[in-house]
Each structure stands twice: as C-alpha cells, then as structure tokens.
Coordinates of C-alpha atoms and ligand atoms in Angstrom, one line a residue:
X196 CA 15.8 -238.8 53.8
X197 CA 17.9 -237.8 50.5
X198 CA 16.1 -236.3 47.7
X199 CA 16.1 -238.0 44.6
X200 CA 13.5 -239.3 41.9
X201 CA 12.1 -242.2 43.6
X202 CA 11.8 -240.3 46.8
X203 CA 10.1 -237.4 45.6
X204 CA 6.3 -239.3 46.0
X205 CA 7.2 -239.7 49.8
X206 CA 7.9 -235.7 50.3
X207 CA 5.1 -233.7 51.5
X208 CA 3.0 -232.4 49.0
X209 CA 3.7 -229.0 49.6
X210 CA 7.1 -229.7 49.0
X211 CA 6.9 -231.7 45.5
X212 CA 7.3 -230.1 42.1
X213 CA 4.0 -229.4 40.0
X214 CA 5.0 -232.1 37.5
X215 CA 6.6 -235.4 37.0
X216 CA 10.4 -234.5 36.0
X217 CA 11.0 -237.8 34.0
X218 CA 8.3 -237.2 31.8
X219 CA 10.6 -233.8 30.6
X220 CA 13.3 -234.0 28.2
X221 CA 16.3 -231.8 28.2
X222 CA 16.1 -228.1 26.1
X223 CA 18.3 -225.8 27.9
X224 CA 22.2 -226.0 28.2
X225 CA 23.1 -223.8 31.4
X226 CA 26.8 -222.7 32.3
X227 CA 27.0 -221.5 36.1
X228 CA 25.1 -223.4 38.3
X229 CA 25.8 -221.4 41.7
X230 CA 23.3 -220.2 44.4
X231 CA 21.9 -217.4 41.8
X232 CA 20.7 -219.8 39.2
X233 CA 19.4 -222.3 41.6
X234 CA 17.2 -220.0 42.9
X235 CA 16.2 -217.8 39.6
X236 CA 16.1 -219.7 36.8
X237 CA 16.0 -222.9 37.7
X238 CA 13.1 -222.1 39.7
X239 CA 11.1 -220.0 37.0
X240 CA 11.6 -223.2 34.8
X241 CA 10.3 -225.2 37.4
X242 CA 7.0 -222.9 37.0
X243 CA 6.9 -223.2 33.3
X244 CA 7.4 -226.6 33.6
X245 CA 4.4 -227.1 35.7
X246 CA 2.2 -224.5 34.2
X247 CA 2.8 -225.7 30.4
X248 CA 5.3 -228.5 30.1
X249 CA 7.6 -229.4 27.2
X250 CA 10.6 -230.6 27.5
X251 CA 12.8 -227.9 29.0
X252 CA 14.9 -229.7 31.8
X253 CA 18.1 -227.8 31.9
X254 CA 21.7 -229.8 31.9
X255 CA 23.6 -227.8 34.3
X256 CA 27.5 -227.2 33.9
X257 CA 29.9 -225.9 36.7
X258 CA 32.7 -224.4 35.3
X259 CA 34.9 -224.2 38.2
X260 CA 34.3 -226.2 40.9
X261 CA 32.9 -230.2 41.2
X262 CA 31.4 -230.0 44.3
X263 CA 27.8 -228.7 43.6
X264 CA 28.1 -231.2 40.3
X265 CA 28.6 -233.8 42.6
X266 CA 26.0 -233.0 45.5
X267 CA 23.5 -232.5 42.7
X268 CA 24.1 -235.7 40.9
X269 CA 24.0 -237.6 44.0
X270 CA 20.1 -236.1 44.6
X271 CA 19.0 -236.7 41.0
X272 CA 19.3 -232.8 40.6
X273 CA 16.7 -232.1 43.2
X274 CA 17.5 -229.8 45.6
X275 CA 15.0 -227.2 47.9
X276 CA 14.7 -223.4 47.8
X277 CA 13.1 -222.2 50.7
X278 CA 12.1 -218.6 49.7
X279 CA 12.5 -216.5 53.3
X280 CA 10.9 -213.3 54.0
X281 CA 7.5 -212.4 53.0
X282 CA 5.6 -213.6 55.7
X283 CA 5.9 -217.6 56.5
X284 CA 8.6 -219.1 55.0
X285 CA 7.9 -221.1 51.6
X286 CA 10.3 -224.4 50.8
X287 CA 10.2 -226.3 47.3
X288 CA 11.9 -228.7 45.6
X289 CA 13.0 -227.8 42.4
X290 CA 13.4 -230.3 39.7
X291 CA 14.3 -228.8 36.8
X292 CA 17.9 -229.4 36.8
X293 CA 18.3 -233.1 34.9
X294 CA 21.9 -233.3 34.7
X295 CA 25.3 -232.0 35.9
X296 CA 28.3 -231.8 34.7
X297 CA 31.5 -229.8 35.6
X298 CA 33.5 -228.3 33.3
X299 CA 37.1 -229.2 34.6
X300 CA 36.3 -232.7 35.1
X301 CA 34.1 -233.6 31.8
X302 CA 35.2 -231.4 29.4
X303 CA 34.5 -233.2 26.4
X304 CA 30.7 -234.3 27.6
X305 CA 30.5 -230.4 28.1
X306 CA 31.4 -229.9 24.6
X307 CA 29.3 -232.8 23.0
X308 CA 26.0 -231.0 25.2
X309 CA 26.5 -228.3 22.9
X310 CA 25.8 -230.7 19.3
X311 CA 22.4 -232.6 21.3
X312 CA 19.8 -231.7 19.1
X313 CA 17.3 -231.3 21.8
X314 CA 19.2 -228.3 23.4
X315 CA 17.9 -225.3 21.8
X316 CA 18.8 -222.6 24.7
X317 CA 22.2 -222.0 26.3
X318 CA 21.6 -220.1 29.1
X319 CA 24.6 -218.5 31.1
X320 CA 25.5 -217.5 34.9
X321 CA 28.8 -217.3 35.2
X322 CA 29.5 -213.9 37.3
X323 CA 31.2 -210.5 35.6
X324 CA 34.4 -211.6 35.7
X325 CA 34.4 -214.8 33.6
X326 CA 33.5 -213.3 30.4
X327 CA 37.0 -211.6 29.4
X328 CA 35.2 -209.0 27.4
X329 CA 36.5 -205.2 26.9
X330 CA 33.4 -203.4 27.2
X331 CA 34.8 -200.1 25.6
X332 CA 36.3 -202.1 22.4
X333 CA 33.0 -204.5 22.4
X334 CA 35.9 -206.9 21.8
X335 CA 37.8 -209.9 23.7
X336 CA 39.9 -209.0 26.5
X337 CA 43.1 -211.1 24.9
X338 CA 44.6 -210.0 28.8
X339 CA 41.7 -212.2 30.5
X340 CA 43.6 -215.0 31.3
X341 CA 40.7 -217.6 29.7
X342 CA 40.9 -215.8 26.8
X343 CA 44.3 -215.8 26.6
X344 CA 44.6 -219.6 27.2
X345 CA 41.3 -220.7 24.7
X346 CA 43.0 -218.6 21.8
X347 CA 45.9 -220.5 22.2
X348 CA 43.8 -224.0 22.1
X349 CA 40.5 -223.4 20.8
X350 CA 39.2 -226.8 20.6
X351 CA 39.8 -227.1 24.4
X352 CA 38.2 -224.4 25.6
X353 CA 38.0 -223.6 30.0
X354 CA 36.6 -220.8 29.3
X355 CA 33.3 -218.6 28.9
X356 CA 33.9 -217.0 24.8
X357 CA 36.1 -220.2 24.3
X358 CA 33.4 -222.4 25.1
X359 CA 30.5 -220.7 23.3
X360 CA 32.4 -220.6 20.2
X361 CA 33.6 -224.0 20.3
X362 CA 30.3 -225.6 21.1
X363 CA 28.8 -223.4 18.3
X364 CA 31.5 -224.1 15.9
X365 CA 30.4 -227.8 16.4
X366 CA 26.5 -227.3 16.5
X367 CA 26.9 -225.8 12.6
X368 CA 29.5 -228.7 11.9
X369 CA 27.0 -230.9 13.0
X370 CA 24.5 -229.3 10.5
X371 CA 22.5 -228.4 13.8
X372 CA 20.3 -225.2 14.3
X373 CA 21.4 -222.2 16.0
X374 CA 21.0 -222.4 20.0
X375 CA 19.8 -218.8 21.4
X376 CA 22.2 -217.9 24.1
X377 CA 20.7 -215.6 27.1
X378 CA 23.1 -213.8 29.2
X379 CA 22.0 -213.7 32.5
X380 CA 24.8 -212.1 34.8
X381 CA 24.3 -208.6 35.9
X382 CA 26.1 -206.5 33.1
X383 CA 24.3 -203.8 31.0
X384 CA 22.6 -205.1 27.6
X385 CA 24.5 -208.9 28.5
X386 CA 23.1 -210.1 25.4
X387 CA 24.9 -206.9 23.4
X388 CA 27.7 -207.6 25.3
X389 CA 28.1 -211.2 25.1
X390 CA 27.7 -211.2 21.6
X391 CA 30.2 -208.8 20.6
X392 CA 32.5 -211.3 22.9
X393 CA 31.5 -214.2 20.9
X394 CA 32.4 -213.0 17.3
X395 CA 35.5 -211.0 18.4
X396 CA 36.9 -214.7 19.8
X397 CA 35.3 -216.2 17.0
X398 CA 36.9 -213.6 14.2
X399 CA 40.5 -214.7 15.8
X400 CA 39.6 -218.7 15.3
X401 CA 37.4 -219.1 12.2
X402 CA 36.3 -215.9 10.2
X403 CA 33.3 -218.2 8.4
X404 CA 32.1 -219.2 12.0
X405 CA 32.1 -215.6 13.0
X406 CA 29.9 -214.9 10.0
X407 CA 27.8 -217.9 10.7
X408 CA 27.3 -216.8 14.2
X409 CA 26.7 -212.8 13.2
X410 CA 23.8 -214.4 11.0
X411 CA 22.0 -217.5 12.9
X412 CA 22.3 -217.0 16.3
X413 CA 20.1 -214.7 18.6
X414 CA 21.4 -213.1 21.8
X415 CA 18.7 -211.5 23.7
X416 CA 19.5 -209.6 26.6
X417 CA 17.8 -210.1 30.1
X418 CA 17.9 -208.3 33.6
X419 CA 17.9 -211.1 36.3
X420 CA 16.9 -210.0 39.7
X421 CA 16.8 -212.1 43.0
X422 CA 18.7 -211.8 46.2
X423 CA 20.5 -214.9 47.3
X424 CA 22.7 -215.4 50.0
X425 CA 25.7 -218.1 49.5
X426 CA 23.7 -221.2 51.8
X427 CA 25.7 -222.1 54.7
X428 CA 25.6 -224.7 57.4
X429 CA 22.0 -223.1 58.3
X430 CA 20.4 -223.5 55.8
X431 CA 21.5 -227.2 55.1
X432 CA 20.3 -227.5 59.0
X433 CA 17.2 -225.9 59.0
X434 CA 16.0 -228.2 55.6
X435 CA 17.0 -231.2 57.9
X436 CA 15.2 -230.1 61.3
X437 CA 12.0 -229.0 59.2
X438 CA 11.6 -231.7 57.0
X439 CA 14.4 -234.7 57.6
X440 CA 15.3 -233.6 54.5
X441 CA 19.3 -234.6 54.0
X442 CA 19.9 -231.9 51.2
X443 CA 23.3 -230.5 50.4
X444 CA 21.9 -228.6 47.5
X445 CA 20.3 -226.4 49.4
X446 CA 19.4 -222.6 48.9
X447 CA 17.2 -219.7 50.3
X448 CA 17.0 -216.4 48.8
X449 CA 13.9 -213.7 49.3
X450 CA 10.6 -214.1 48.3
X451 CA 11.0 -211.6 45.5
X452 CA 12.5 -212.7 42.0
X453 CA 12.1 -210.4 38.7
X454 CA 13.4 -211.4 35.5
X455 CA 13.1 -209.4 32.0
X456 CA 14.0 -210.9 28.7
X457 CA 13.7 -209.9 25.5
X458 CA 11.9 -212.3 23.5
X459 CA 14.5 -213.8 20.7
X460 CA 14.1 -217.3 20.9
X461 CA 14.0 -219.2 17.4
X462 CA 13.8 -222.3 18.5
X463 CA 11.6 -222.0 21.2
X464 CA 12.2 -221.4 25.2
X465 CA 10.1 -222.6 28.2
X466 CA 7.1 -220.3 29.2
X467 CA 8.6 -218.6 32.2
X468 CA 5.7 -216.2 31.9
X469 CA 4.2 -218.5 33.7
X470 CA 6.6 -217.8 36.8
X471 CA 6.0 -214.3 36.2
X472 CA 9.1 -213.5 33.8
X473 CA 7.8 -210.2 32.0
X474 CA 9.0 -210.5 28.1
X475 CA 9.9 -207.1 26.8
X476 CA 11.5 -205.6 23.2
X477 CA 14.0 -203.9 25.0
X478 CA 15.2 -204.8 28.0
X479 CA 18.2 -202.0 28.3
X480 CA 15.9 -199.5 30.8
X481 CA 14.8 -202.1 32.9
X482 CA 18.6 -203.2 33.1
X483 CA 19.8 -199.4 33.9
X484 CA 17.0 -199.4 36.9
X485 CA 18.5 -202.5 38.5
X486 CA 21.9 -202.8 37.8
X487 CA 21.7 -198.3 39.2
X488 CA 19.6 -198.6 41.9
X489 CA 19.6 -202.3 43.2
X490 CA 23.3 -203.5 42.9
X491 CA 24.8 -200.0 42.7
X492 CA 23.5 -199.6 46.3
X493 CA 24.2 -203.1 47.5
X494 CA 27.8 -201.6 46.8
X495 CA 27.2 -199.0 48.4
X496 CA 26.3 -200.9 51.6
X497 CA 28.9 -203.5 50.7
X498 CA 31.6 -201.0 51.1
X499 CA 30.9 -198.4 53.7
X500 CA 28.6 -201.0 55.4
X501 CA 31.8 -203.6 55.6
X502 CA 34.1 -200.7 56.9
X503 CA 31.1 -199.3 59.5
X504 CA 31.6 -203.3 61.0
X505 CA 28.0 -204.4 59.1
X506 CA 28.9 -208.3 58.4
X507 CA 25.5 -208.2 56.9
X508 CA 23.4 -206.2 54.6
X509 CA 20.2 -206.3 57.3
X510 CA 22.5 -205.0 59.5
X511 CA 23.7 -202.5 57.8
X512 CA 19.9 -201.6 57.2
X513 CA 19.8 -200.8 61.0
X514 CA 22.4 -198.1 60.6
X515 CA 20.0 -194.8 59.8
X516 CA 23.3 -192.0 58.4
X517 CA 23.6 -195.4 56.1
X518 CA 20.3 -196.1 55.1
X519 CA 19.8 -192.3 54.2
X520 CA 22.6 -192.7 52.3
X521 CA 21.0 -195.6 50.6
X522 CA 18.4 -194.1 49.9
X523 CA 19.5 -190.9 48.7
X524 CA 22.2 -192.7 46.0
X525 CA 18.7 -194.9 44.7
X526 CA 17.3 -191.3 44.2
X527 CA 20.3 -190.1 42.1
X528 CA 20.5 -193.5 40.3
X529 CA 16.6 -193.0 39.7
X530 CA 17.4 -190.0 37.8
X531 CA 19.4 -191.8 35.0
X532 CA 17.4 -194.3 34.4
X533 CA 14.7 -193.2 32.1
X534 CA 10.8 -193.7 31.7
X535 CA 9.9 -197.1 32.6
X536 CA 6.4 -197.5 31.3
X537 CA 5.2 -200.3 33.5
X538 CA 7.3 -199.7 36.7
X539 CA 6.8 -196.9 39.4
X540 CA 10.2 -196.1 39.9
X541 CA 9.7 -194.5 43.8
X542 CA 7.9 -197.9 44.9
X543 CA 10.3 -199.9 43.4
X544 CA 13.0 -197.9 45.9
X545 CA 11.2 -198.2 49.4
X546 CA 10.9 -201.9 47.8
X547 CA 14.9 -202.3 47.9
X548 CA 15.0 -200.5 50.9
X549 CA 12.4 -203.5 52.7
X550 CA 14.1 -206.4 50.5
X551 CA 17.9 -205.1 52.0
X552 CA 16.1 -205.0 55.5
X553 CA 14.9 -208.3 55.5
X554 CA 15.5 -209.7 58.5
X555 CA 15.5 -213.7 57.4
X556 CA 18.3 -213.0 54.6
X557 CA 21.5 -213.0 55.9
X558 CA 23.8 -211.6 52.6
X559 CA 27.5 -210.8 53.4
X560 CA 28.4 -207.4 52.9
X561 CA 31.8 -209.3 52.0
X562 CA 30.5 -211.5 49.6
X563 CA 28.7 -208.1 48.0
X564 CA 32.4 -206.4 48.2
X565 CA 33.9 -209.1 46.0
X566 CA 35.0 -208.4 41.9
X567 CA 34.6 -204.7 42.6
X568 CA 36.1 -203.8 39.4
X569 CA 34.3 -206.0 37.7
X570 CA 31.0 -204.2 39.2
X571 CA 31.5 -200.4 39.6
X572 CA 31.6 -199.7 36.1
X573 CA 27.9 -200.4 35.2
X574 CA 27.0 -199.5 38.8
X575 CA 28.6 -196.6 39.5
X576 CA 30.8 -194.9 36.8
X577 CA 27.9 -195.0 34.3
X578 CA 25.2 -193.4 36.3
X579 CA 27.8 -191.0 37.2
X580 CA 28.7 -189.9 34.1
X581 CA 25.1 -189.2 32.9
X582 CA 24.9 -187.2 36.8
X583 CA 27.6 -185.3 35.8
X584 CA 26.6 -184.8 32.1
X585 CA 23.0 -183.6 33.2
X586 CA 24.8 -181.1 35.6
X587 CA 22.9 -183.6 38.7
X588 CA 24.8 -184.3 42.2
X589 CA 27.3 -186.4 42.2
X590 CA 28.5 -187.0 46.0
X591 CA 26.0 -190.2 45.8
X592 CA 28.8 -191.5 43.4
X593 CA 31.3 -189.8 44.8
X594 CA 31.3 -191.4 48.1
X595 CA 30.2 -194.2 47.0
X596 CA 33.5 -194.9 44.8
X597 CA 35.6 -193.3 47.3
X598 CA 34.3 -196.3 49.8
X599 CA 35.8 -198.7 47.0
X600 CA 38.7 -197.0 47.2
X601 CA 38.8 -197.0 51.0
X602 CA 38.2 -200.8 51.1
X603 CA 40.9 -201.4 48.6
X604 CA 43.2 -200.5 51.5
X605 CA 42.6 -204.0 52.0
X606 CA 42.8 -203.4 56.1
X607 CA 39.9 -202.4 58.2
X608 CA 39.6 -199.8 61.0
X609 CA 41.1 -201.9 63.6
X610 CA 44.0 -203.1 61.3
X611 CA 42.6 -206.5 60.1
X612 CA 43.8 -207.3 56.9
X613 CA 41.0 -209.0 54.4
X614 CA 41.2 -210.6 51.6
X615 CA 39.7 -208.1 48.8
X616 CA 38.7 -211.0 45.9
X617 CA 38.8 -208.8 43.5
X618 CA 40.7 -210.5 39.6
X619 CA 42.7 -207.3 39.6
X620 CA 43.7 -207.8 43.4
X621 CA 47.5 -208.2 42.2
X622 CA 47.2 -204.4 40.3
X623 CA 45.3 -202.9 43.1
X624 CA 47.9 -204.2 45.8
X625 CA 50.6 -202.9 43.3
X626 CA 48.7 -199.4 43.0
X627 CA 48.0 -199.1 46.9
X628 CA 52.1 -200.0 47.5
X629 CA 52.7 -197.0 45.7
X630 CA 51.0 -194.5 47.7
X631 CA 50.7 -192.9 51.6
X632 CA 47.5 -194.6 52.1
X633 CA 46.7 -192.0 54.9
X634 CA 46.5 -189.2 51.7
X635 CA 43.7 -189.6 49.8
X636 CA 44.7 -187.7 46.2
X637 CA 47.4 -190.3 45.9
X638 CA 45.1 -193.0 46.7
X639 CA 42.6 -192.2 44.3
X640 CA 45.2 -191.3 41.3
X641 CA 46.6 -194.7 41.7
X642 CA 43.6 -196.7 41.5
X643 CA 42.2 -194.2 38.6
X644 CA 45.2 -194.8 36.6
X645 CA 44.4 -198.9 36.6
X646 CA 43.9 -199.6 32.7
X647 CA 40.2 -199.4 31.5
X648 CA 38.3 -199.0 34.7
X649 CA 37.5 -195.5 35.1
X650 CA 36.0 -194.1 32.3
X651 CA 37.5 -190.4 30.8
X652 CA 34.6 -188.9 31.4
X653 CA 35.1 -189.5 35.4
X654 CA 39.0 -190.0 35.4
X655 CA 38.7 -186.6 33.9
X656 CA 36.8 -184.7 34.9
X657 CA 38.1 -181.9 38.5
X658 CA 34.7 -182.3 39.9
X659 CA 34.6 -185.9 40.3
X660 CA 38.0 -186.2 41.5
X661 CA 37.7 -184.1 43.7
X662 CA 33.8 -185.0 45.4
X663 CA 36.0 -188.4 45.9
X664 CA 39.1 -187.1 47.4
X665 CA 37.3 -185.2 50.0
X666 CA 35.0 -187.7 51.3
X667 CA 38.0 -190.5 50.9
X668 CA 40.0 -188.0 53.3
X669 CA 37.3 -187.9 56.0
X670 CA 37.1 -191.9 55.6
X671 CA 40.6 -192.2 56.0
X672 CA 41.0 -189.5 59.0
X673 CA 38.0 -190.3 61.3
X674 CA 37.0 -193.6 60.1
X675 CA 33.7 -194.8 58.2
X676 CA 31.1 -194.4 60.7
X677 CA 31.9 -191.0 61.5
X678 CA 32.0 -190.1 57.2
X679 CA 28.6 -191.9 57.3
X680 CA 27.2 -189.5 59.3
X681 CA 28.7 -186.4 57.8
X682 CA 27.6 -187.0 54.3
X683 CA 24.0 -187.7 55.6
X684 CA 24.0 -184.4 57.3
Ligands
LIG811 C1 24.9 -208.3 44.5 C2 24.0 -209.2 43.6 O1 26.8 -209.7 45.0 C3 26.4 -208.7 44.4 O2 27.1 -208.0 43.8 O3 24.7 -207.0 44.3 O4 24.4 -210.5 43.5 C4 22.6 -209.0 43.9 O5 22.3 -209.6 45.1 C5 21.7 -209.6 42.8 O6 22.0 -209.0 41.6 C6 20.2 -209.4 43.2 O7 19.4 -209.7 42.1

C-alpha cells in the first residue's frame, strides 16, 4: 500500500495520526527537510496537532536536493517514523508536513511561501554549514560561497541569509506581519546567531529592511536533540515487511527526543508542549549541555571510533578504553556547562552513554565525522577554552581534536583513502600536502593556521598545543586503538 490521504483510514490504528490532517491549515514555513526534522519537529507538531489543533501544517522546502520533495509529494507528505529502542519498537505516521517544495527546482513558489499570510513561523534545519555566518564578527561570511552568490543577486537567493532576507523583504513589502524565525541546527544561541546573519546580509542589500528586521522580527533560540540515523534500504524494508507499507519517506531515530525553545513567538506557534518541548527564557545553558556533552562526544566517537574500525556508534560503545574515554570527556564538558536548574547533569551522562549504546540505531561514525570544522568549534574549542581558563584538564579536548586532526589525514590505518566531507576539504588537503604527516607538530600547525577555526585562546596557548601534539604522535606511531587505550590508562 502507499501512504497518502485517502489511504490513511485503511492503516492500522496504531499507526494513524491523532487528527484529521485536512482539517489543518498551513502556519509554519520550514527550510531543511532531512532525516533530523522528519523525526523532531515534524513529529512534535504532529503532537501539538493532535493534542490542541490549529492550523500549523508545515510546508516543507529542500534546499538541495528533489528527491525527498518528490517521495513526499507522491505520499501526500505522509511518511512513518518508527522510534527504535526503548523497549518494542513504536511506528507512526506523521502528517504534519502539507507540502513540499525544493528550493532548486521552485524557486519562485519558495519565495512567494514567504508573503502567505497564514505562515507565521519559519522554522530552519539546514545543517552548520549552510548558514555562511562568521561567528567571531557575528557577521556574513562574504567567503561562504551562498553568500557570495545571493549578494551578487539578492532577489534570487539559493541560499540560507539570501533567502531569509529576501522572503522577509517581501513579507514587509507585502504589508505582512513579521514571521518568527527558530533556528534549529546544532550551533550555540542559533537564534543569536542567525540573527546577527540576517541583518549583516540585510545591511549589505537594503539598510531600511535591516532596520525593519532589527525591530519586528523575533529570533528565539532552541536546543534540538534527537538521534537519527540517515534511513537506508532497512528501514524502507522493514516499514514494508511489518505493515505492507510502500513508504520511501521513511525514518527511525531513538525513542528519546528533547527540544528547548525560548518562547518568542508573536504571532503564535503550535503547542509542542504538548509533545513534551520544555519552553524556557534562556535557552543558552541547555544548549552548552548538549552541544558539550552530547555532540562533542559523538565527535569524539566519530573520530577515534572511525579510525579504531567502529563503522558504527553502537559499536564503538562496545570498545571499553573508548567508552571511558567517552565518558570521562562528558565529565570535563559537564564542568563548563553551568547550573541547570531542572536537569541532573550526571543522569543525563549515563543517559548518552545508553542512547550511544543502543543496539537498534545504527548511526555512522562517518556520517558523524562529516563538516568537522563546521562542528568542533562549539563542541570542542569552546569547552576547552573555559577548561583551560578554569585551570581544568584538558587531554579530554586534547585528544579529542588531535583525533580530528588524525582523520584529516584523509587515509585510514590500512591505507584506505576516505572521503573527509568536510566544506573546507580543499584547504585541509592543501594544509595536510604541506606537511610529513608521520610528524605530528607540523600536522597540527597546519591545520591550526586554517583561517578562523581555532580560536587564540587554543591556537595560542603551549599547553594545548602541546596536550594535542603528543597524543596526535602516539595516534600517528602505533595507530588508534593502541592511543585509545593509553589515554584511558
Ligand atoms: C551528530 C548529531 O551528526 C552529528 O554531528 O552529532 O546529528 C546528533 O546525532 C544530534 O545532534 C542528536 O540530537
């Protein structure tokens, strides 16, 4: 069977959404409609849908690719999220996702979504590296190639800041109300962030629009938390031998999802409350705690775990010198976060230690591994700083960048050579070439001197350079497994 509207009543109960979806209208405009939002937000809508209506059906744009526009479109924007861990198994089908559109293809219906009245949120997924935003200037990165090509042609935008400031250039043409725009990638205070992104492109194009923008509209920040494998064959597979369900939306994640907003909506929002979203004033600690401790070790594993020969995290998990390294960088990352009034911050670690471990999720240490530089900064270099500012250890960070550098190398311990996905690939290959990649002090000068990735403090400072040199040495001279067990000693 394919999943659309009119075969929804024929699914298994268990299976249907809590509501009928045509009896929704449209609020949300959503950019980045990947595995990540199909099983966070999309989901959480789904529950606020249910619980307390309104019409808060998101249209969902791809920026990059048509594929996903075009196996959602085909299925009404159904699709199922089987939610794996925990116990039994638990698959849905999500209907919150109305429409589709893909960026590349309909770029001026993607612009016109922006001046319908009825959207009143744009919400945004779009990974790290799409924003083109220097986080030290809190300005555009005019080097991000988007932003390089919107500036030149700001009324057709491909990009992230193009877009926004476009579509809101319209929406106050139009004479429309302000939209609130929630970040919701992983980057410390995204709404902070993605604002000062937005009015530096904005201040280049239209100085009255920046000033309209600086006044009307609202960017609260959010912490988004949910662990979701890209789907594969399997998962397609296991939808059709379960239910006879032909779905090529699918997606599984874990059971667990967290998601913290802060609650700056003037026009309104859906109540995710009611899937459990916890609204806050300040979302920034919360951020810290995850971005530190969750994807700072996922890192962590991603690197060293990718070198040890761990294709996946759960594997990885089964590798104990690894796991106490895991556990022991969570410890130092716990120390920089600050009091979290409602969170007990030693639970929430042998939590992260489980959720890695879970045997039913099957997350690439490779996929983790990707955009690196786009990553480490809030990850890594931040809670390293405030280490080495407080006088803490530092080796967690230490050996955890000095894995990064290993894997830059670009070949693993047999001599494969992998792709490294990283947008600065072409400047790491070009910093590697310059070096004897069997010295580590070379290696880790030429990726510290890229532009703008290490901060001062770090790049700076003996200690740190050092703590990475000599575990980058032992990685380099008697492999990853064998450093993995040294630093665990
Ligand atoms: C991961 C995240 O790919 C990565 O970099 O660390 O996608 C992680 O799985 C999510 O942030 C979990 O919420």
């Amino acid at each position: 069977m394919r999943l659309s509207l009119k075969t929804l009543q024929d699914l298994p109960e268990v299976l249907r959404p809590g509501y009928d979806p045509a009896a929704h209208g449209i609020g949300i405009l959503h950019l980045g409609i990947g595995a990540f939002h199909r099983a966070h937000q999309a989901a959480y809508t789904d529950d606020a849908l249910a619980a307390k209506g309104g019409d808060w059906r998101i249209l969902g744009v791809s920026l990059r690719s048509t594929g996903i526009v075009e196996a959602l479109a085909a299925q009404d924007g159904l699709f199922t999220l089987t939610e794996r861990g925990d116990g039994a198994d638990r698959t849905r089908v999500i209907a919150s996702i109305a429409e589709t559109l893909a960026a590349s293809r309909d770029a001026q219906a993607v612009r016109a979504a922006f001046v319908r009245p009825e959207i009143r949120v744009v919400t945004l997924t779009v990974t790290e590296k799409a924003y083109g935003i220097d986080r030290g200037a809190m300005d555009i990165d005019p080097a991000h190639p988007d932003v390089a090509a919107d500036l030149q042609d700001p009324r057709n935008p491909c990009g992230v800041l193009g877009l926004l400031t476009e579509g809101l250039r319209m929406r106050r043409e139009a004479g429309l109300a302000a939209p609130a725009i929630l970040c919701c990638d992983n980057l410390p205070e995204n709404g902070v962030l993605l604002r000062a992104g937005v009015l530096g492109f904005a201040r280049r194009v239209d100085a009255s629009l920046a000033q309209w923008i600086e006044a009307e509209v609202s960017f609260p920040s959010s912490m988004v938390d949910r662990i979701t494998p890209a789907a594969t064959e399997a998962t397609t597979a296991r939808i059709r031998e379960q239910f006879g369900i032909e779905d090529a939306a699918a997606i599984e994640s874990e059971a667990f999802r967290q998601w913290v907003i802060e609650d700056d909506f003037p026009q309104g929002r859906p109540a995710w409350e009611a899937g459990g979203a916890l609204f806050v004033r300040d979302v920034a600690p919360y951020e810290r705690m995850k971005l530190r401790m969750l994807n700072g070790a996922h890192s962590l594993i991603a690197y060293a775990g990718f070198l040890a020969g761990h294709a996946l995290v759960r594997d990885a998990m089964q590798d104990a010198p690894l796991v106490a390294l895991v556990n022991r960088h969570m410890k130092a990352a716990a120390q920089t976060v600050g009091h979290l009034p409602d969170i007990d911050v030693a639970a929430y670690r042998s939590d992260l230690l489980a959720r890695f471990a879970n045997p039913s999720i099957a997350h690439q240490t490779f996929q983790i591994a990707m955009d690196g530089t786009e990553k480490l900064p809030q990850r890594i270099f931040a809670p390293a700083i405030e280490a080495l500012d407080a006088g803490a250890d530092i080796a967690p960070f230490a050996f955890a960048t000095a894995a990064w550098m290993r894997y830059c190398i670009g070949t693993d311990e047999t001599g494969k050579a992998y792709d490294r996905r990283d947008p600065r690939d072409a400047e790491i290959r070009a910093a590697i070439a310059t070096t004897d990649n069997a010295d580590a002090c070379g290696l880790r000068d030429a990726l510290m001197a890229l532009p703008l990735l290490f901060p001062k403090a770090l790049a700076e400072s003996a200690a740190f350079r050092g703590a990475c040199a000599t575990r980058l040495q032992t990685m380099l001279d008697e492999g990853m497994v064998k450093a993995t067990r040294k630093e665990a000693e």
